[in-house]
Every structure is written in C-alpha cells, then in structure tokens.
Tab-separated table of N, CA and C in Angstrom:
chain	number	residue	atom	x	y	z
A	1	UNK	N	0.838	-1.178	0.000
A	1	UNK	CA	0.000	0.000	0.000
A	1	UNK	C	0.884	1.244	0.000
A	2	UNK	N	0.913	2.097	-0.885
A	2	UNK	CA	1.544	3.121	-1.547
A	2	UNK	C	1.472	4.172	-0.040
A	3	UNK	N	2.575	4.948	0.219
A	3	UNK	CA	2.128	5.713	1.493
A	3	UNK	C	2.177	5.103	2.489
A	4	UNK	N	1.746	3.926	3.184
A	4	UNK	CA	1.871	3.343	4.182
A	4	UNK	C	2.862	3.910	5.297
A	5	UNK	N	4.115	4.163	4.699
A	5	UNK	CA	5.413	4.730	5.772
A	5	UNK	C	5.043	6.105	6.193
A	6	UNK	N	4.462	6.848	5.009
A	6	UNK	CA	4.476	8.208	5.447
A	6	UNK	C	3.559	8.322	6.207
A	7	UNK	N	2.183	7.488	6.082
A	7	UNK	CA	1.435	7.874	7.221
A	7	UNK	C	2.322	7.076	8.507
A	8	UNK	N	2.335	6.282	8.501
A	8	UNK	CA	2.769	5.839	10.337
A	8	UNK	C	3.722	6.852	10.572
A	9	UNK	N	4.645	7.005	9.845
A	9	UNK	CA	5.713	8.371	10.280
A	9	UNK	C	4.869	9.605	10.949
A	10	UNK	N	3.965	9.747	9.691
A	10	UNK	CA	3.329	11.166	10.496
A	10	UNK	C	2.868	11.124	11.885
A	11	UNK	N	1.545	9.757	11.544
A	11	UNK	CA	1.359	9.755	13.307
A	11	UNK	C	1.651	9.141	14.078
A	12	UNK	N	3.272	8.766	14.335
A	12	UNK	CA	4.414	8.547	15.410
A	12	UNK	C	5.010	10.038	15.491
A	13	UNK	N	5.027	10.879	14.470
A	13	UNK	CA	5.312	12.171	15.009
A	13	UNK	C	4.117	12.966	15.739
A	14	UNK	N	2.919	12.623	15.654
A	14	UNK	CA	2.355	13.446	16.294
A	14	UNK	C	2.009	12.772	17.609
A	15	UNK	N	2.314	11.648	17.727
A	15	UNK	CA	1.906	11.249	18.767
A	15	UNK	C	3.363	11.365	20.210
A	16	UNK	N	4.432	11.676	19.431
A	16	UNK	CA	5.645	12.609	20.005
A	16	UNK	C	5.428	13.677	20.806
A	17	UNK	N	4.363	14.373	19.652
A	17	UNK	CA	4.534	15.693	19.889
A	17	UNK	C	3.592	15.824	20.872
A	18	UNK	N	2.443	14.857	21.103
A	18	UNK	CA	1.365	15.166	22.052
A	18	UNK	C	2.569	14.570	23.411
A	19	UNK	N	3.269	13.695	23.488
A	19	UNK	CA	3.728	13.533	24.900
A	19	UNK	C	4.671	14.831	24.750
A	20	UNK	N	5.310	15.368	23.824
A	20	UNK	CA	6.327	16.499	24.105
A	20	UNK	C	5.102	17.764	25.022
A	21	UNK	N	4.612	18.250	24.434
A	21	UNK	CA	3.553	19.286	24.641
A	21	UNK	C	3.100	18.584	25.669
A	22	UNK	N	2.342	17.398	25.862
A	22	UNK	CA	1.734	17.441	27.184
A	22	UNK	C	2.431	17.714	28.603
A	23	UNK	N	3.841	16.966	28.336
A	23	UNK	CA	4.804	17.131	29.068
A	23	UNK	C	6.048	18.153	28.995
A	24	UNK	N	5.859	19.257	28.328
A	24	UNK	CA	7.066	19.974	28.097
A	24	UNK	C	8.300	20.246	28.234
A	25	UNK	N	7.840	18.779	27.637
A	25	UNK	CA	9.727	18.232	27.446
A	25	UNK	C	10.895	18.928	26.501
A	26	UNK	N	10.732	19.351	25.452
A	26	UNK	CA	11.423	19.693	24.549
A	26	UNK	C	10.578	20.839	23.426
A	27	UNK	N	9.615	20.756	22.567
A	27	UNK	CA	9.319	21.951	21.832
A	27	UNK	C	8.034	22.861	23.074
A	28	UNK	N	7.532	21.782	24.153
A	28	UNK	CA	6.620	22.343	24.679
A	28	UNK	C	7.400	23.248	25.737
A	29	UNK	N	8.723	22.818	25.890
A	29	UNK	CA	9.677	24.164	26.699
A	29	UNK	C	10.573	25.210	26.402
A	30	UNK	N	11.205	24.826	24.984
A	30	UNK	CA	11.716	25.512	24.398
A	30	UNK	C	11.695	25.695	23.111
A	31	UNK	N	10.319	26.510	22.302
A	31	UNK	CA	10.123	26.238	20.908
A	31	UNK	C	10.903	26.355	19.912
A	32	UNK	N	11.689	27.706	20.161
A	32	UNK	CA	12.817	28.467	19.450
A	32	UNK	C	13.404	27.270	19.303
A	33	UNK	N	14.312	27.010	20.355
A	33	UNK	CA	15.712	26.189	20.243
A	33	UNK	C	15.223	24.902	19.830
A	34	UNK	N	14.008	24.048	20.417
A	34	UNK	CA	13.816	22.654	19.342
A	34	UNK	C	13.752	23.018	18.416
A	35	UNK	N	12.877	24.077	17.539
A	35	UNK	CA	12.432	23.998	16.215
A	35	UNK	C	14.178	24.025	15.655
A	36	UNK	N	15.080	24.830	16.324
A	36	UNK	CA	16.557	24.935	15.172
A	36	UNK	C	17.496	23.817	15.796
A	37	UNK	N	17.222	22.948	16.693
A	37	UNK	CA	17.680	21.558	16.551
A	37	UNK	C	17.559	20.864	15.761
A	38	UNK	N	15.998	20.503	15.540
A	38	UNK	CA	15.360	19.602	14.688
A	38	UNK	C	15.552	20.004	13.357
A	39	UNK	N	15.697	21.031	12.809
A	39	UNK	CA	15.873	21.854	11.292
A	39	UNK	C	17.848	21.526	11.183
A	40	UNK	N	18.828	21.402	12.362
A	40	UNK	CA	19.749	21.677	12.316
A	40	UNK	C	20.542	20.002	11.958
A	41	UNK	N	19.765	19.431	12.657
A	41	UNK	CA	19.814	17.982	12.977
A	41	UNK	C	19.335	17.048	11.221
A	42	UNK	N	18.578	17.814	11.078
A	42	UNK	CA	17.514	17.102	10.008
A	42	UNK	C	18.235	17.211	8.868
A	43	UNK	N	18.981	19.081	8.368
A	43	UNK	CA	20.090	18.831	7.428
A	43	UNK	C	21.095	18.045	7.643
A	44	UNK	N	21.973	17.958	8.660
A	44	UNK	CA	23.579	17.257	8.829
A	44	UNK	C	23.237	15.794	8.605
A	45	UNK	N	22.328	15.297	9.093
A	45	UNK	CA	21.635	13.839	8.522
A	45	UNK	C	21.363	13.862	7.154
A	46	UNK	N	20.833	14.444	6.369
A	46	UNK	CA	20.406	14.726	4.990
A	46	UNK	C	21.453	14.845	3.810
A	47	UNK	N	22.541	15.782	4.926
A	47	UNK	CA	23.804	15.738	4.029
A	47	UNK	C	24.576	14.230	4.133
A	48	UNK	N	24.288	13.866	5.160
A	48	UNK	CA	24.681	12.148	5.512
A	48	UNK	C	24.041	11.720	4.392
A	49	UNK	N	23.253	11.381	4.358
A	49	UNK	CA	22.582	10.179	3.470
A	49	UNK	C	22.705	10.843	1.920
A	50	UNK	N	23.263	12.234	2.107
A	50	UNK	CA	23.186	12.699	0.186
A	50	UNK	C	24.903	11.891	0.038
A	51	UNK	N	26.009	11.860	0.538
A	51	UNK	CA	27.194	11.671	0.545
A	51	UNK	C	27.224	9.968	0.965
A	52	UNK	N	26.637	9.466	1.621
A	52	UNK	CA	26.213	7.896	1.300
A	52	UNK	C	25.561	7.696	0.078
A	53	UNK	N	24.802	8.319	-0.255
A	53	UNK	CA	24.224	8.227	-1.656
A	53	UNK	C	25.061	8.239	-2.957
A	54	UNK	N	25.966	9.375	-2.733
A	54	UNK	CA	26.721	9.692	-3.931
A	54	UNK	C	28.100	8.891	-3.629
A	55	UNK	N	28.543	8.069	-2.512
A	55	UNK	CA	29.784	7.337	-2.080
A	55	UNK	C	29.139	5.825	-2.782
A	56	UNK	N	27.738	5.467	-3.391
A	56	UNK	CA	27.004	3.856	-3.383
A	56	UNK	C	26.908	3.437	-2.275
A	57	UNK	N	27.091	4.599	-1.015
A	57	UNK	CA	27.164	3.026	0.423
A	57	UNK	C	25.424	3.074	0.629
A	58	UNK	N	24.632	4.262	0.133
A	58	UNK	CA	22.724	3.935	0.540
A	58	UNK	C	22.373	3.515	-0.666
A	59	UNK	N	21.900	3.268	-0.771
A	59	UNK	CA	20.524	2.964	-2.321
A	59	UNK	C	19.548	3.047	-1.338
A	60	UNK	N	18.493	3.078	-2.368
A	60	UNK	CA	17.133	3.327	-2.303
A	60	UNK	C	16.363	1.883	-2.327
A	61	UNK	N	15.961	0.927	-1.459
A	61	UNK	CA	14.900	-0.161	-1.868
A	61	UNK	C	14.090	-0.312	-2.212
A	62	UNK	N	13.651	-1.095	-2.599
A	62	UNK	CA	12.192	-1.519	-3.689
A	62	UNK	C	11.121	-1.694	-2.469
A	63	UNK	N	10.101	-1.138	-1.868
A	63	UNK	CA	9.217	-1.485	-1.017
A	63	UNK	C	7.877	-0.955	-2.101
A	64	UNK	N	6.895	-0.919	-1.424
A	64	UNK	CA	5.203	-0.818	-1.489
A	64	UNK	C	4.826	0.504	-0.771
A	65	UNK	N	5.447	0.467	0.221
A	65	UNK	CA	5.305	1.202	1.311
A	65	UNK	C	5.146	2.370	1.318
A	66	UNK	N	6.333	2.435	0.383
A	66	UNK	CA	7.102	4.109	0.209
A	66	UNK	C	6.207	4.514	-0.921
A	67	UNK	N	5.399	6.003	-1.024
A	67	UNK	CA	4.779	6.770	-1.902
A	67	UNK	C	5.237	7.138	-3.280
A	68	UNK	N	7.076	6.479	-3.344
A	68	UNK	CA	7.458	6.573	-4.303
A	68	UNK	C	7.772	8.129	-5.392
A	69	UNK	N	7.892	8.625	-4.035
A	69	UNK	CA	8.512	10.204	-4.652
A	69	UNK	C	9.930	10.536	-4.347
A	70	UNK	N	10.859	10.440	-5.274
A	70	UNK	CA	11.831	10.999	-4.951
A	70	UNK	C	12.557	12.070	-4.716
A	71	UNK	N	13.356	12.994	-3.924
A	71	UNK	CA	13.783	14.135	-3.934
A	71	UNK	C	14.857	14.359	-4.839
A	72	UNK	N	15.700	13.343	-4.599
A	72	UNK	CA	17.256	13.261	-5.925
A	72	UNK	C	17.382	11.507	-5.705
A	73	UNK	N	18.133	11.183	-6.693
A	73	UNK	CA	18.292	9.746	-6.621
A	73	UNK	C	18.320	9.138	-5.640
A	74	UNK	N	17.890	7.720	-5.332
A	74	UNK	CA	17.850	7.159	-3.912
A	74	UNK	C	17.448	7.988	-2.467
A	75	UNK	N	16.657	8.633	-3.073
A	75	UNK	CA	16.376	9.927	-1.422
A	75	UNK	C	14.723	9.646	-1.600
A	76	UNK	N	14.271	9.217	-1.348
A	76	UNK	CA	12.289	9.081	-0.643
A	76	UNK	C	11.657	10.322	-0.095
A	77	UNK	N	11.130	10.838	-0.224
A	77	UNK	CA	10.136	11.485	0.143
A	77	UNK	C	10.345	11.711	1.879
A	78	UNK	N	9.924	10.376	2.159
A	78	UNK	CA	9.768	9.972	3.365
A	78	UNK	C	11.450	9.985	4.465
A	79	UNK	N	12.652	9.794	3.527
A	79	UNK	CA	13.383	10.457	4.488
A	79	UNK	C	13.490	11.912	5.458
A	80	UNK	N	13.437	12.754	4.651
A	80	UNK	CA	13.446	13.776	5.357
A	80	UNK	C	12.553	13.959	6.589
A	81	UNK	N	11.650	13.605	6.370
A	81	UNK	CA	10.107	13.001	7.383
A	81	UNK	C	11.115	12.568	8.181
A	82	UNK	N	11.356	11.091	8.354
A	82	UNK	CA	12.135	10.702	9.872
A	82	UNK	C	13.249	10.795	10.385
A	83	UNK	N	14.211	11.335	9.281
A	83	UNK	CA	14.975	12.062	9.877
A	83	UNK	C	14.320	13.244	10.918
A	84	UNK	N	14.035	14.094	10.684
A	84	UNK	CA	12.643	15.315	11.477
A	84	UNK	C	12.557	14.609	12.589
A	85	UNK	N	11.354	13.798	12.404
A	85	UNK	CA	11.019	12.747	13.361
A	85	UNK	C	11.946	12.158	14.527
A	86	UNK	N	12.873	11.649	13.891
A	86	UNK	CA	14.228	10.649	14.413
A	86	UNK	C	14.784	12.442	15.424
A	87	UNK	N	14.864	13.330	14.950
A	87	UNK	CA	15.719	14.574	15.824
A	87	UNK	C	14.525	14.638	17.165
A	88	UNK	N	13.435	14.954	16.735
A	88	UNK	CA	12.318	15.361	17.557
A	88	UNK	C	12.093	14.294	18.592
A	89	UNK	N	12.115	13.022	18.208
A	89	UNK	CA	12.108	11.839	19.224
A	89	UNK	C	13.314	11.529	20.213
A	90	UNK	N	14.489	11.885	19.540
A	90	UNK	CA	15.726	12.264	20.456
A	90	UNK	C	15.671	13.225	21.951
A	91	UNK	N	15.278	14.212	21.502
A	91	UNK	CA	14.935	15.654	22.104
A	91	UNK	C	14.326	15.452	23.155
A	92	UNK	N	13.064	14.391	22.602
A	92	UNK	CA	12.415	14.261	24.079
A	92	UNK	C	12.480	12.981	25.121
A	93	UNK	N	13.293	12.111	24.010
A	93	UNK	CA	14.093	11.314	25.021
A	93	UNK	C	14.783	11.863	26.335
A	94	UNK	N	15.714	12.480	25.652
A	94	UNK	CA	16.822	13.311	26.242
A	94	UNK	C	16.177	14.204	27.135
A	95	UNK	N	15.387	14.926	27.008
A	95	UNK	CA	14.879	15.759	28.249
A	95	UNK	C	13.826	14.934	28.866
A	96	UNK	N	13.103	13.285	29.074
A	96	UNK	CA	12.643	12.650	30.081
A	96	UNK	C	13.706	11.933	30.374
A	97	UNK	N	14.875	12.187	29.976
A	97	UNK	CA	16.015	11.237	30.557
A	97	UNK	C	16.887	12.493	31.839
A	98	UNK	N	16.609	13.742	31.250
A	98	UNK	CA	17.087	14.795	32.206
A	98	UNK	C	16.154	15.158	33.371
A	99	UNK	N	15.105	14.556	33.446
A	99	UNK	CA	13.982	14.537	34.321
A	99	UNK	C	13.842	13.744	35.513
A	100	UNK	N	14.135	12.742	34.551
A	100	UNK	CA	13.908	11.045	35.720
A	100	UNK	C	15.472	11.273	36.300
A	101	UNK	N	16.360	11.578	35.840
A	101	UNK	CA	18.020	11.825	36.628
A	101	UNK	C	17.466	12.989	37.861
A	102	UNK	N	17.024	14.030	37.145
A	102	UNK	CA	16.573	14.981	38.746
A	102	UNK	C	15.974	14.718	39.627
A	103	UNK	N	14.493	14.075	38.857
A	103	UNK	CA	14.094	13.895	40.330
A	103	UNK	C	14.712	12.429	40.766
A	104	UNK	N	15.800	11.823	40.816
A	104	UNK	CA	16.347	10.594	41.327
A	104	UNK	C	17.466	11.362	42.202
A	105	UNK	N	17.825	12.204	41.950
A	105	UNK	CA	18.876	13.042	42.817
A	105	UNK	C	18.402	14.063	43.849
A	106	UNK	N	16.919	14.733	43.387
A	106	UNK	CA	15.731	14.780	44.326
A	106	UNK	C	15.540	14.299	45.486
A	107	UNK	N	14.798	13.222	45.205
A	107	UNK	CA	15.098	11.968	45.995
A	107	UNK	C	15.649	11.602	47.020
A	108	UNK	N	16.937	11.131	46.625
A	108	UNK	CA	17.729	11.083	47.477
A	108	UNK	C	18.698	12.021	48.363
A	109	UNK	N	18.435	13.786	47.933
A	109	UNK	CA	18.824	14.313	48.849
A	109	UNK	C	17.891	14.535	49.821
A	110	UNK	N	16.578	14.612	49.447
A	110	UNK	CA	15.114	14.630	50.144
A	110	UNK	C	15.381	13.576	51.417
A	111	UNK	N	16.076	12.199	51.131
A	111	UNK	CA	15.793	11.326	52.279
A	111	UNK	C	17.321	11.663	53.143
C-alpha cells in the first residue's frame, strides 16, 4: 500500500509531539531552540545520506510502502520526514532522561 510509511511516520510524530507538549519536554519548553535543533539535525543527517548516496554506500529499496517520490536519486520522500522525526524523538528522550536523573537526585537528597 503506496504511502503506508508516510502515514505511520506522520502519526508517530504526532503522537511525540502530544507527549512532548503534554509534558514539556522539549518543543513544549523551548520552541525556538527545538524547532533549530530539529531543522539543524535534520540537514547534517540529509547531508549524511546525500554523501552515502553519492559514495554507493545507501541505495534506495524496492518497497510498497514508500509513496514513491523521490527528492534526488535514492532519497524518498519519506526520508526527510524521519529524519525530522528521528531529531524530535531524540529531544524528548533526552529531556525525560534529564527529568527522571533529577528527580532521582531529588530523591535522594530529600531522604
């Protein structure tokens, strides 16, 4: 089924973004600075996979999945999408990982 990736991509990103925002973890605390992570993050990856591309170490696979639009040879549509995705899901790793460390140090100065 044509698309298939791009939708689950989309809503695994939005379903990110509802724990980011609910929890203001990352764009729900600092919009400025996620939005030019994720934009900053999303090229240096992009330039990754254009220089794997043009080295033969990526190709592009034959799936169903993929909507089948390309940006430049071997590049999908749908990369740039999780790359995005892949920065934004980092972000808020990383700040419930800076969370659960505080209040564990919390914690234990509390007792």
């Amino acid at each position: 089924m044509a698309g298939l990736y791009l939708v689950a991509l989309i809503v695994s990103a939005l379903g990110v973004l509802a724990v980011d925002l609910r929890h203001r973890l990352a764009l729900g605390a600092a919009p400025g600075r996620t939005l030019l992570l994720i934009a900053c993050g999303t090229v240096f990856l992009l330039v990754w996979d254009i220089t794997g591309i043009a080295s033969g170490v990526f190709v592009r696979g034959d799936s169903p999945l993929l909507l089948g639009v390309d940006l430049a040879p071997h590049l999908p549509l749908e990369e740039p999408v999780f790359l995005a995705f892949l920065c934004h899901l980092t972000l808020v790793v990383h700040a419930i990982a800076l969370r659960v460390a505080a209040r564990r140090r919390a914690g234990r100065e509390a007792a």
